[in-house]
């Protein structure tokens, strides 16, 4: 069956919904989501959304921009960082006007708190810039934008999984989707397609990401010949609950929490003397792993403690109640009295589908592909450079999601209806039949577990040439084994066995791209740290990586970073 | 430790009747019931269906009935459920689509009927002013993740399919007690009917099962009091 809409947006997180609100009403728009919209992973964002409102202390967008660029280890495109920092107050006021229940100052303004890497006066000291609704900021913004989608009558197709991006010449003509509830396959024929499918933390064993974060949109773009940018830059959040990876928000340190090693020492004093536990995430994750490697993990094991015991029960309840509950539910501990075991957890992808400032997806010549848009974690502007600062993700989503929506509305009259044809549906049907007809073969759960272990062991906080090469070989071995994967479940109804088998192709394709880019970049910058090349090398590597899929393998190439206001300097905190 | 699971199975394409299937799983005490379900699906039986996403009690996907009580499978730990047998069934009240997957269409329609968005006058240039105490009036309702555990557990919802149900009432509460919302009276009137707010007769099951610890029954009672108050006041 073919479904036709002028605009189709894939993903119902903050970027997708915010874009939809810009076009819904006047333009025939549909949002497609593999889960129900309020289950989207934007809802797991805890700590807050960054904007230089100056409600708690004087602030300026220039400081916010500077922090973003320095936090990104100077790989951020500064035109994008300037737009984000300047537009952030408007975007947060807009969310407040839509009803987001922000915490408040005594004067009734939006309350703000400190977060990693956000400073006043170009690095002088931490600043309160993060607007928040307790520690469920992403969830309440998601609920709010969902409510607005209801108000505006946006057409939402839930539990439809994107399984292909259909090209037509240089442009795009539609997407292929699989209906999770019925097993039907539909071609969605559209003039404008926006990818807003979020991250792909599920390539790693330990991650704060949800099961749905398998990077489908990013991979199908890559498979359709669109290059991916800066794939080596993966953020490991310093404070995942040990063993589980469940996130303990940076807000915990913003509110005064500190990290301690086996001696009870607040070790961040040694690594970032000025802002200590509020250093950017890449630095703190490296510091934790360094402490562990030097035998200073708790009881010599591979975790450290997050200490919130001095914050007080009332404060924890008002500002950090969700994480207090996670600690109680999953660890049986009381954050007011007990130390919390934490270790780095894969959290965020700085890389993704390259776009311009208005969400237009760029081809290998950096020219917009007509009709194709992307925003949010799946996209790479690149505003976050080599390392994203905390609370810069939510603001990125609503600002650049909106800009993509505005661009679609502007461009639409010039966009033709392409011809999606039936080739994509035919190929997909063949693949599914092959998977279901095979009565023995590789279990995808085993392949996935092997891939996740490889990535978490060798492509994590520390990397080196030997490990990356070996990982690349091993990933290719897994990809070969994937060719004989089989699906035990032949049902058409809610067949998660089949869905996860399809997702595995995405995960394997993306992990290979990440390792290939990481292997090539022989320097250390932001979240990409090479033990064999421990220094940042601006002479050779102040540039973005691009990787493009070929029939056999891939090619890597590079493009310059946009630098406007802040020349690269040594990055210390 | 070793756990024995008994899981509700139903595939409408094949089965004329639901049945229960037994599985044995090795699990650590600190693991989640969801981890056990995944272990079953990934290594024993790929035909089992259930929803999941965030796996830490934020998205609301994995609501089901575990040992007779509605809960999130990602928030129930093995050590809380281990015993002779762990009984896993779909959320009651809702039509079963497959195994542990239920049809939530009506649930979300009712949420949408609550007009789950702020209705307010034109905003100022910056934020609207709302005091910390006014913000607190919305209470725990902002924690709702629309998992539908409360509706599954509600004895009234179980018997009367017309009852609006606890979660939609929590959604209404969130806007009624938001000092910025100007539609308060209309929203209250919308709930003033036998299968609306008055359908609740204080069983407190919703409050007992809410995975986000929202005092659901108390919030519904506050709605009832507010309805009475506007009925008594002359200007309405």
Short mmCIF file of C-alpha atoms in Angstrom, two decimals, chain B residues 35-204:
data_model
loop_
_atom_site.label_atom_id
_atom_site.label_comp_id
_atom_site.label_asym_id
_atom_site.label_seq_id
_atom_site.Cartn_x
_atom_site.Cartn_y
_atom_site.Cartn_z
CA UNK B 35 15.94 -8.53 31.45
CA UNK B 36 14.40 -11.96 32.04
CA UNK B 37 11.84 -11.48 29.28
CA UNK B 38 14.62 -10.42 26.93
CA UNK B 39 16.64 -13.48 27.90
CA UNK B 40 13.67 -15.68 27.06
CA UNK B 41 13.04 -13.99 23.73
CA UNK B 42 16.71 -13.78 22.74
CA UNK B 43 17.75 -17.31 23.61
CA UNK B 44 14.66 -19.50 24.06
CA UNK B 45 11.60 -18.26 22.22
CA UNK B 46 11.67 -15.55 19.57
CA UNK B 47 7.90 -15.62 19.23
CA UNK B 48 7.22 -13.85 22.53
CA UNK B 49 5.94 -10.26 22.12
CA UNK B 50 6.00 -7.35 24.59
CA UNK B 51 6.77 -3.67 24.30
CA UNK B 52 9.92 -2.09 25.73
CA UNK B 53 12.09 0.91 25.14
CA UNK B 54 13.94 2.94 27.78
CA UNK B 55 14.23 0.06 30.28
CA UNK B 56 14.41 2.38 33.29
CA UNK B 57 10.88 3.55 34.01
CA UNK B 58 10.73 6.71 31.92
CA UNK B 59 9.02 5.87 28.62
CA UNK B 60 6.15 3.73 29.96
CA UNK B 61 6.32 0.94 27.33
CA UNK B 62 6.70 -2.14 29.47
CA UNK B 63 3.51 -1.99 31.55
CA UNK B 64 2.11 -5.46 32.28
CA UNK B 65 0.73 -7.54 35.13
CA UNK B 66 3.43 -9.23 37.16
CA UNK B 67 2.32 -11.66 39.88
CA UNK B 68 -1.13 -10.14 39.78
CA UNK B 69 -0.03 -6.51 40.05
CA UNK B 70 0.26 -3.92 37.28
CA UNK B 71 3.85 -2.69 36.98
CA UNK B 72 6.64 -1.78 34.59
CA UNK B 73 8.73 -4.84 33.77
CA UNK B 74 11.78 -2.57 33.64
CA UNK B 75 11.21 -1.39 37.20
CA UNK B 76 10.46 -4.70 38.90
CA UNK B 77 13.57 -6.50 40.08
CA UNK B 78 14.08 -10.23 40.22
CA UNK B 79 14.57 -10.13 43.99
CA UNK B 80 11.10 -8.58 44.40
CA UNK B 81 9.28 -11.25 42.39
CA UNK B 82 11.15 -14.49 42.96
CA UNK B 83 9.12 -17.24 44.52
CA UNK B 84 7.62 -20.44 43.28
CA UNK B 85 6.68 -18.88 39.97
CA UNK B 86 6.56 -15.48 38.28
CA UNK B 87 3.23 -14.95 36.56
CA UNK B 88 3.33 -12.43 33.69
CA UNK B 89 0.13 -11.30 31.99
CA UNK B 90 -0.96 -8.39 29.81
CA UNK B 91 -2.38 -5.23 31.37
CA UNK B 92 -6.01 -5.98 32.27
CA UNK B 93 -8.97 -4.07 30.82
CA UNK B 94 -7.34 -3.53 27.42
CA UNK B 95 -7.84 -5.79 24.36
CA UNK B 96 -4.87 -8.11 23.86
CA UNK B 97 -3.19 -7.75 20.46
CA UNK B 98 -0.49 -10.36 20.97
CA UNK B 99 0.93 -11.98 24.13
CA UNK B 100 1.72 -9.04 26.46
CA UNK B 101 0.96 -6.30 23.91
CA UNK B 102 -2.37 -4.55 24.44
CA UNK B 103 -4.38 -2.06 22.40
CA UNK B 104 -4.01 1.39 24.00
CA UNK B 105 -6.01 3.28 21.36
CA UNK B 106 -8.90 4.16 23.67
CA UNK B 107 -6.48 5.07 26.46
CA UNK B 108 -4.69 7.64 24.33
CA UNK B 109 -7.96 8.93 22.88
CA UNK B 110 -9.12 9.69 26.40
CA UNK B 111 -5.86 11.42 27.19
CA UNK B 112 -6.31 13.52 24.03
CA UNK B 113 -9.89 14.38 25.08
CA UNK B 114 -8.43 16.02 28.18
CA UNK B 115 -6.89 18.60 25.87
CA UNK B 116 -3.40 17.86 27.21
CA UNK B 117 -2.00 21.28 26.43
CA UNK B 118 -1.94 24.68 28.07
CA UNK B 119 -4.78 27.02 27.20
CA UNK B 120 -3.80 30.54 28.12
CA UNK B 121 -3.93 34.17 27.09
CA UNK B 122 -1.27 35.72 24.88
CA UNK B 123 2.10 35.32 26.55
CA UNK B 124 4.47 38.14 27.51
CA UNK B 125 7.78 38.45 25.69
CA UNK B 126 9.68 36.45 28.29
CA UNK B 127 8.32 33.77 30.62
CA UNK B 128 5.00 33.95 32.41
CA UNK B 129 5.54 34.51 36.11
CA UNK B 130 4.58 31.53 38.26
CA UNK B 131 5.58 31.36 41.91
CA UNK B 132 7.28 28.22 43.25
CA UNK B 133 4.12 27.52 45.29
CA UNK B 134 1.91 27.84 42.21
CA UNK B 135 4.25 25.51 40.36
CA UNK B 136 3.97 23.03 43.25
CA UNK B 137 0.18 22.95 42.86
CA UNK B 138 0.64 20.77 39.76
CA UNK B 139 2.20 18.34 42.22
CA UNK B 140 3.35 14.95 41.15
CA UNK B 141 1.02 14.92 38.12
CA UNK B 142 3.92 16.06 35.91
CA UNK B 143 5.58 12.70 36.56
CA UNK B 144 2.92 10.78 34.60
CA UNK B 145 4.48 8.66 31.82
CA UNK B 146 1.17 7.39 30.34
CA UNK B 147 2.10 3.76 30.99
CA UNK B 148 -1.57 2.89 31.80
CA UNK B 149 -0.72 0.77 34.87
CA UNK B 150 -3.31 2.78 36.83
CA UNK B 151 -6.11 2.05 34.37
CA UNK B 152 -5.17 -1.62 34.26
CA UNK B 153 -5.31 -1.79 38.05
CA UNK B 154 -8.50 0.23 38.53
CA UNK B 155 -11.48 -1.96 39.59
CA UNK B 156 -13.90 0.61 38.15
CA UNK B 157 -12.14 0.67 34.75
CA UNK B 158 -12.16 -3.15 34.78
CA UNK B 159 -15.93 -3.24 35.09
CA UNK B 160 -17.07 -0.09 33.34
CA UNK B 161 -15.42 0.59 30.00
CA UNK B 162 -17.01 4.04 29.89
CA UNK B 163 -15.10 5.26 32.98
CA UNK B 164 -12.57 7.89 31.94
CA UNK B 165 -9.90 6.26 34.10
CA UNK B 166 -7.14 7.51 36.41
CA UNK B 167 -4.41 8.57 33.92
CA UNK B 168 -6.67 10.88 31.87
CA UNK B 169 -7.80 12.44 35.16
CA UNK B 170 -4.17 13.00 36.14
CA UNK B 171 -3.62 14.67 32.78
CA UNK B 172 -6.61 16.91 33.45
CA UNK B 173 -5.33 17.65 36.98
CA UNK B 174 -2.03 18.84 35.55
CA UNK B 175 -3.77 21.60 33.57
CA UNK B 176 -6.55 22.40 36.06
CA UNK B 177 -3.99 23.16 38.76
CA UNK B 178 -1.57 25.01 36.48
CA UNK B 179 -1.91 28.70 37.46
CA UNK B 180 -1.18 29.65 33.83
CA UNK B 181 -4.18 27.79 32.38
CA UNK B 182 -7.31 29.86 31.79
CA UNK B 183 -9.62 26.96 30.97
CA UNK B 184 -9.93 25.69 34.54
CA UNK B 185 -13.72 26.00 34.89
CA UNK B 186 -14.40 24.40 31.51
CA UNK B 187 -11.97 21.59 32.22
CA UNK B 188 -13.69 20.90 35.56
CA UNK B 189 -17.14 20.94 33.97
CA UNK B 190 -15.89 18.48 31.36
CA UNK B 191 -15.15 15.98 34.16
CA UNK B 192 -18.42 16.51 36.04
CA UNK B 193 -20.36 13.41 34.97
CA UNK B 194 -20.86 9.91 36.43
CA UNK B 195 -18.18 8.22 34.29
CA UNK B 196 -15.83 11.19 34.63
CA UNK B 197 -14.28 12.23 37.94
CA UNK B 198 -17.26 10.76 39.84
CA UNK B 199 -16.57 7.30 38.45
CA UNK B 200 -13.71 7.04 40.94
CA UNK B 201 -14.86 5.52 44.23
CA UNK B 202 -11.53 5.50 46.05
CA UNK B 203 -10.25 1.97 45.62
CA UNK B 204 -6.71 3.47 45.65
#
